[in-house]
Amino acid sequence: MAMTLSNSISAFAVRGSVVGCNFVAMLAIGSMAEPSTYGAFVFLWSGALLISSLISFGAPLYLLKEMALSQTSGGYSANSAIRLIFVYPALLTAAATSVFLLLGPQILTLVPDLPGTNSTALILLGLLGFLINLNSCMCSLFHGLNLLNTSMFLKDAAPQFIALVSTTFFYLAAEVKLIWMLGSTVALLAALCLTEVLLFLHLNRRAGLINRNGRHGSFTPYYWGGTVTGIAWAQIDILVGAYLMTAEQLGLYNIVRRICNFVTLPLSIATWLTVGKFSRAFQAKDATALQETVRASLILSNGAGAVLALVVIALILPVQNFYNFPPHTNFQPVWGILIVQAVTSLLYAPSTTMAQTSGLEASAMYARLWGIVVYLLLVVILSVWFSGPVLNGVALLAGTLALNVFVWQRVTTRFGIDSSAFSLFRRA
């Protein structure tokens, strides 16, 4: 159960490369587009991620768990997979598009006043959300085929890399316009998803991971609720921040946010390495394996996370000089707030993964919902005294702490295992 040093180093190298592509892609887009255009783009990108979760029924997370179990069983039902991956999301996307075509002007009045966010952009937004969900589902299937690195790259870097390719083409050929970026990204991502489907059909003929006679699994609505609240939480400071900041501030805030999120790279590595281990440990009711996986996740997350936090601190001035942060924006406090927010997530690294793989999916969902509520409450309350990026960062930090403490308390109470980094010091 324990992960060897060589495996951990290999995982860091692979995951670092994947996140590096994601990291560089979005920051490179920010360097080619005007700050206001980039602010509009990241708002719509966050909206597409939220839409992908709303139409997904939680299928990517659910399939990830089912594929781990299917490796040692008779496989998963093809009919169920088709409904979850294609039919339900397509029907919801079609319904949402129809509603928008009927109520387009009214819906546009609710969207922040960002450059280029017209009706065409919002229709492309819906298509992008559908394709992001389809890509995520296919990545879960590839994960079940033990194509871990391929799955990781396709899920966490390919969409951003495609957006970078699109932006670079228009940057070199003409000028970067929001509608061109969105349209070309949708077309290229559709081609990628078609390739993924054909590749999986070919590989599955031998693996039999999904077949007509496979089991239907145990699906609960909490997979959908957990996915929606998870994406909503991950994007809330962009989606709500668009109403608190100018388009220029939003673009600069996203640059700072993405660089500070680099501190949580070890968390994503630990999650990727341990989600299957947690699932199997809970299935076998193996307390020893569970404890070992918790400890491995915490060591992997917090050791490297501390080093990356120092790296991000050293990058503050060079990044601000490179992107020419206007002096009046005063982003230094935002850097500090978002670094602390990232470290807070590391301290409770395995808690959410444990909840999602142990029958506590409802707790994972309610924890994120609680984080969203705390964030929104602070935005309303603190806006009396100050506003802008600092308000957004403070509210996000408070929501992050509330979310993690909630799910940590539920997991600790249920299994008697402290899933926070503080347990490492006590054990030592």
Short mmCIF file of N, CA, C and O in Angstrom, two decimals, residues 258-330:
data_model
loop_
_atom_site.label_atom_id
_atom_site.label_comp_id
_atom_site.label_asym_id
_atom_site.label_seq_id
_atom_site.Cartn_x
_atom_site.Cartn_y
_atom_site.Cartn_z
N ARG A 258 -3.70 31.55 -10.20
CA ARG A 258 -3.15 30.34 -10.81
C ARG A 258 -1.74 30.06 -10.32
O ARG A 258 -1.36 28.90 -10.10
N ILE A 259 -0.94 31.10 -10.14
CA ILE A 259 0.42 30.89 -9.65
C ILE A 259 0.39 30.39 -8.20
O ILE A 259 1.13 29.47 -7.82
N CYS A 260 -0.47 30.97 -7.37
CA CYS A 260 -0.57 30.52 -5.98
C CYS A 260 -1.12 29.09 -5.89
O CYS A 260 -0.73 28.33 -5.00
N ASN A 261 -2.01 28.73 -6.81
CA ASN A 261 -2.54 27.37 -6.82
C ASN A 261 -1.47 26.33 -7.14
O ASN A 261 -1.67 25.13 -6.92
N PHE A 262 -0.32 26.80 -7.66
CA PHE A 262 0.78 25.87 -7.93
C PHE A 262 1.25 25.22 -6.63
O PHE A 262 1.79 24.10 -6.66
N VAL A 263 1.02 25.90 -5.51
CA VAL A 263 1.39 25.33 -4.20
C VAL A 263 0.62 24.03 -3.95
O VAL A 263 1.12 23.12 -3.27
N THR A 264 -0.58 23.91 -4.50
CA THR A 264 -1.41 22.73 -4.26
C THR A 264 -1.13 21.61 -5.25
O THR A 264 -1.85 20.61 -5.27
N LEU A 265 -0.10 21.74 -6.08
CA LEU A 265 0.26 20.67 -7.01
C LEU A 265 0.42 19.33 -6.30
O LEU A 265 -0.10 18.30 -6.77
N PRO A 266 1.13 19.26 -5.15
CA PRO A 266 1.26 17.96 -4.48
C PRO A 266 -0.08 17.37 -4.04
O PRO A 266 -0.22 16.15 -3.96
N LEU A 267 -1.06 18.24 -3.76
CA LEU A 267 -2.38 17.74 -3.37
C LEU A 267 -3.02 16.98 -4.52
O LEU A 267 -3.60 15.91 -4.34
N SER A 268 -2.93 17.53 -5.72
CA SER A 268 -3.53 16.85 -6.87
C SER A 268 -2.78 15.55 -7.18
O SER A 268 -3.38 14.56 -7.60
N ILE A 269 -1.46 15.54 -6.97
CA ILE A 269 -0.69 14.31 -7.16
C ILE A 269 -1.14 13.25 -6.16
O ILE A 269 -1.38 12.10 -6.52
N ALA A 270 -1.24 13.64 -4.90
CA ALA A 270 -1.64 12.70 -3.86
C ALA A 270 -3.04 12.15 -4.13
O ALA A 270 -3.29 10.95 -3.95
N THR A 271 -3.94 13.01 -4.56
CA THR A 271 -5.30 12.56 -4.86
C THR A 271 -5.29 11.56 -5.99
O THR A 271 -5.94 10.51 -5.94
N TRP A 272 -4.54 11.85 -7.04
CA TRP A 272 -4.49 10.97 -8.21
C TRP A 272 -3.91 9.61 -7.84
O TRP A 272 -4.35 8.57 -8.32
N LEU A 273 -2.90 9.60 -6.96
CA LEU A 273 -2.25 8.35 -6.58
C LEU A 273 -3.06 7.53 -5.58
O LEU A 273 -2.92 6.32 -5.52
N THR A 274 -3.89 8.20 -4.79
CA THR A 274 -4.54 7.49 -3.69
C THR A 274 -6.02 7.24 -3.84
O THR A 274 -6.60 6.49 -3.06
N VAL A 275 -6.69 7.84 -4.84
CA VAL A 275 -8.13 7.67 -4.93
C VAL A 275 -8.51 6.21 -5.09
O VAL A 275 -9.46 5.71 -4.47
N GLY A 276 -7.76 5.48 -5.92
CA GLY A 276 -8.04 4.05 -6.07
C GLY A 276 -7.70 3.27 -4.82
O GLY A 276 -8.42 2.33 -4.45
N LYS A 277 -6.62 3.64 -4.15
CA LYS A 277 -6.21 2.95 -2.91
C LYS A 277 -7.24 3.15 -1.81
O LYS A 277 -7.55 2.21 -1.07
N PHE A 278 -7.74 4.38 -1.68
CA PHE A 278 -8.80 4.62 -0.69
C PHE A 278 -10.04 3.79 -1.00
O PHE A 278 -10.63 3.19 -0.11
N SER A 279 -10.43 3.76 -2.27
CA SER A 279 -11.63 3.03 -2.66
C SER A 279 -11.51 1.55 -2.31
O SER A 279 -12.43 0.95 -1.75
N ARG A 280 -10.36 0.97 -2.62
CA ARG A 280 -10.17 -0.46 -2.35
C ARG A 280 -10.03 -0.74 -0.85
O ARG A 280 -10.50 -1.77 -0.36
N ALA A 281 -9.39 0.20 -0.11
CA ALA A 281 -9.25 0.01 1.34
C ALA A 281 -10.61 0.04 2.03
O ALA A 281 -10.88 -0.77 2.92
N PHE A 282 -11.47 0.96 1.62
CA PHE A 282 -12.81 1.01 2.20
C PHE A 282 -13.64 -0.21 1.80
O PHE A 282 -14.39 -0.74 2.60
N GLN A 283 -13.47 -0.65 0.55
CA GLN A 283 -14.21 -1.81 0.07
C GLN A 283 -13.83 -3.05 0.88
O GLN A 283 -14.67 -3.89 1.22
N ALA A 284 -12.52 -3.18 1.21
CA ALA A 284 -12.03 -4.34 1.96
C ALA A 284 -12.12 -4.14 3.47
O ALA A 284 -11.79 -5.06 4.23
N LYS A 285 -12.53 -2.94 3.92
CA LYS A 285 -12.59 -2.61 5.34
C LYS A 285 -11.24 -2.85 6.02
O LYS A 285 -11.15 -3.40 7.13
N ASP A 286 -10.19 -2.42 5.34
CA ASP A 286 -8.81 -2.61 5.80
C ASP A 286 -8.34 -1.33 6.49
O ASP A 286 -7.89 -0.38 5.85
N ALA A 287 -8.44 -1.28 7.83
CA ALA A 287 -8.09 -0.08 8.59
C ALA A 287 -6.61 0.26 8.48
O ALA A 287 -6.22 1.43 8.43
N THR A 288 -5.77 -0.78 8.43
CA THR A 288 -4.33 -0.55 8.33
C THR A 288 -3.97 0.10 7.00
O THR A 288 -3.20 1.07 6.95
N ALA A 289 -4.54 -0.42 5.92
CA ALA A 289 -4.28 0.14 4.60
C ALA A 289 -4.79 1.58 4.52
O ALA A 289 -4.16 2.46 3.92
N LEU A 290 -5.92 1.84 5.16
CA LEU A 290 -6.48 3.18 5.16
C LEU A 290 -5.56 4.15 5.88
O LEU A 290 -5.28 5.26 5.39
N GLN A 291 -5.06 3.77 7.04
CA GLN A 291 -4.16 4.62 7.81
C GLN A 291 -2.88 4.91 7.05
O GLN A 291 -2.38 6.04 7.03
N GLU A 292 -2.33 3.88 6.39
CA GLU A 292 -1.10 4.06 5.63
C GLU A 292 -1.31 5.01 4.45
O GLU A 292 -0.44 5.83 4.13
N THR A 293 -2.46 4.90 3.81
CA THR A 293 -2.74 5.77 2.67
C THR A 293 -2.93 7.21 3.11
O THR A 293 -2.49 8.15 2.43
N VAL A 294 -3.57 7.43 4.25
CA VAL A 294 -3.73 8.78 4.80
C VAL A 294 -2.37 9.40 5.06
O VAL A 294 -2.11 10.55 4.67
N ARG A 295 -1.51 8.65 5.72
CA ARG A 295 -0.19 9.17 6.06
C ARG A 295 0.63 9.48 4.79
O ARG A 295 1.28 10.53 4.70
N ALA A 296 0.58 8.57 3.82
CA ALA A 296 1.32 8.79 2.58
C ALA A 296 0.82 10.04 1.86
O ALA A 296 1.61 10.83 1.34
N SER A 297 -0.50 10.23 1.85
CA SER A 297 -1.08 11.40 1.19
C SER A 297 -0.64 12.70 1.87
O SER A 297 -0.30 13.68 1.20
N LEU A 298 -0.62 12.71 3.19
CA LEU A 298 -0.22 13.90 3.93
C LEU A 298 1.26 14.24 3.73
O LEU A 298 1.62 15.41 3.52
N ILE A 299 2.11 13.22 3.77
CA ILE A 299 3.54 13.46 3.58
C ILE A 299 3.81 13.97 2.18
O ILE A 299 4.57 14.93 1.97
N LEU A 300 3.17 13.34 1.20
CA LEU A 300 3.36 13.72 -0.19
C LEU A 300 2.89 15.15 -0.43
O LEU A 300 3.55 15.93 -1.12
N SER A 301 1.77 15.51 0.15
CA SER A 301 1.19 16.83 -0.08
C SER A 301 1.95 17.95 0.61
O SER A 301 2.29 18.97 0.00
N ASN A 302 2.22 17.78 1.91
CA ASN A 302 2.73 18.89 2.70
C ASN A 302 4.23 19.09 2.58
O ASN A 302 4.69 20.24 2.67
N GLY A 303 4.98 18.03 2.36
CA GLY A 303 6.42 18.19 2.22
C GLY A 303 6.77 19.04 1.01
O GLY A 303 7.45 20.06 1.11
N ALA A 304 6.29 18.61 -0.13
CA ALA A 304 6.57 19.35 -1.36
C ALA A 304 5.82 20.68 -1.39
O ALA A 304 6.30 21.66 -1.96
N GLY A 305 4.64 20.72 -0.77
CA GLY A 305 3.86 21.95 -0.76
C GLY A 305 4.58 23.09 -0.07
O GLY A 305 4.50 24.25 -0.50
N ALA A 306 5.31 22.79 0.99
CA ALA A 306 6.06 23.83 1.71
C ALA A 306 7.15 24.42 0.81
O ALA A 306 7.38 25.64 0.81
N VAL A 307 7.82 23.56 0.05
CA VAL A 307 8.86 24.03 -0.87
C VAL A 307 8.25 24.92 -1.96
O VAL A 307 8.78 25.98 -2.29
N LEU A 308 7.12 24.46 -2.52
CA LEU A 308 6.49 25.22 -3.59
C LEU A 308 5.96 26.57 -3.10
O LEU A 308 5.93 27.55 -3.86
N ALA A 309 5.55 26.65 -1.83
CA ALA A 309 5.10 27.92 -1.28
C ALA A 309 6.25 28.93 -1.29
O ALA A 309 6.05 30.12 -1.62
N LEU A 310 7.46 28.50 -0.96
CA LEU A 310 8.62 29.38 -0.99
C LEU A 310 8.95 29.82 -2.43
O LEU A 310 9.33 30.97 -2.67
N VAL A 311 8.77 28.88 -3.37
CA VAL A 311 9.02 29.22 -4.78
C VAL A 311 8.04 30.30 -5.24
O VAL A 311 8.44 31.27 -5.91
N VAL A 312 6.77 30.15 -4.88
CA VAL A 312 5.76 31.13 -5.30
C VAL A 312 6.06 32.50 -4.69
O VAL A 312 5.91 33.53 -5.36
N ILE A 313 6.48 32.53 -3.44
CA ILE A 313 6.82 33.81 -2.80
C ILE A 313 7.95 34.50 -3.58
O ILE A 313 7.92 35.72 -3.80
N ALA A 314 8.94 33.71 -4.02
CA ALA A 314 10.05 34.28 -4.77
C ALA A 314 9.63 34.79 -6.15
O ALA A 314 10.30 35.63 -6.75
N LEU A 315 8.49 34.30 -6.67
CA LEU A 315 8.03 34.69 -8.00
C LEU A 315 7.20 35.97 -8.02
O LEU A 315 6.91 36.49 -9.10
N ILE A 316 6.83 36.48 -6.87
CA ILE A 316 5.87 37.59 -6.82
C ILE A 316 6.33 38.78 -7.64
O ILE A 316 5.63 39.24 -8.56
N LEU A 317 7.50 39.31 -7.35
CA LEU A 317 7.96 40.51 -8.05
C LEU A 317 8.25 40.25 -9.53
O LEU A 317 7.86 41.06 -10.39
N PRO A 318 8.95 39.14 -9.89
CA PRO A 318 9.18 38.89 -11.32
C PRO A 318 7.89 38.78 -12.12
O PRO A 318 7.81 39.29 -13.24
N VAL A 319 6.87 38.13 -11.56
CA VAL A 319 5.61 37.97 -12.28
C VAL A 319 4.92 39.32 -12.46
O VAL A 319 4.41 39.64 -13.54
N GLN A 320 4.90 40.12 -11.41
CA GLN A 320 4.26 41.43 -11.53
C GLN A 320 4.97 42.32 -12.55
O GLN A 320 4.32 43.07 -13.28
N ASN A 321 6.28 42.20 -12.63
CA ASN A 321 7.02 42.98 -13.62
C ASN A 321 6.76 42.47 -15.03
O ASN A 321 6.61 43.26 -15.98
N PHE A 322 6.69 41.16 -15.20
CA PHE A 322 6.46 40.58 -16.52
C PHE A 322 5.11 40.98 -17.09
O PHE A 322 4.98 41.30 -18.27
N TYR A 323 4.08 40.93 -16.24
CA TYR A 323 2.72 41.25 -16.69
C TYR A 323 2.38 42.73 -16.54
O TYR A 323 1.25 43.13 -16.84
N ASN A 324 3.36 43.52 -16.08
CA ASN A 324 3.15 44.97 -15.95
C ASN A 324 1.92 45.30 -15.12
O ASN A 324 1.02 46.04 -15.56
N PHE A 325 1.88 44.74 -13.91
CA PHE A 325 0.76 45.07 -13.02
C PHE A 325 0.76 46.58 -12.76
O PHE A 325 1.75 47.13 -12.30
N PRO A 326 -0.34 47.27 -13.07
CA PRO A 326 -0.40 48.71 -12.79
C PRO A 326 -0.23 48.97 -11.30
O PRO A 326 -0.78 48.23 -10.46
N PRO A 327 0.53 50.00 -10.92
CA PRO A 327 0.76 50.28 -9.50
C PRO A 327 -0.52 50.48 -8.70
O PRO A 327 -0.58 50.10 -7.52
N HIS A 328 -1.55 51.03 -9.32
CA HIS A 328 -2.77 51.33 -8.57
C HIS A 328 -3.54 50.07 -8.18
O HIS A 328 -4.43 50.15 -7.33
N THR A 329 -3.21 48.91 -8.79
CA THR A 329 -3.97 47.70 -8.47
C THR A 329 -3.60 47.13 -7.09
O THR A 329 -4.39 46.43 -6.47
N ASN A 330 -2.35 47.38 -6.62
CA ASN A 330 -1.94 47.00 -5.26
C ASN A 330 -2.27 45.54 -4.96
O ASN A 330 -3.03 45.22 -4.05
#
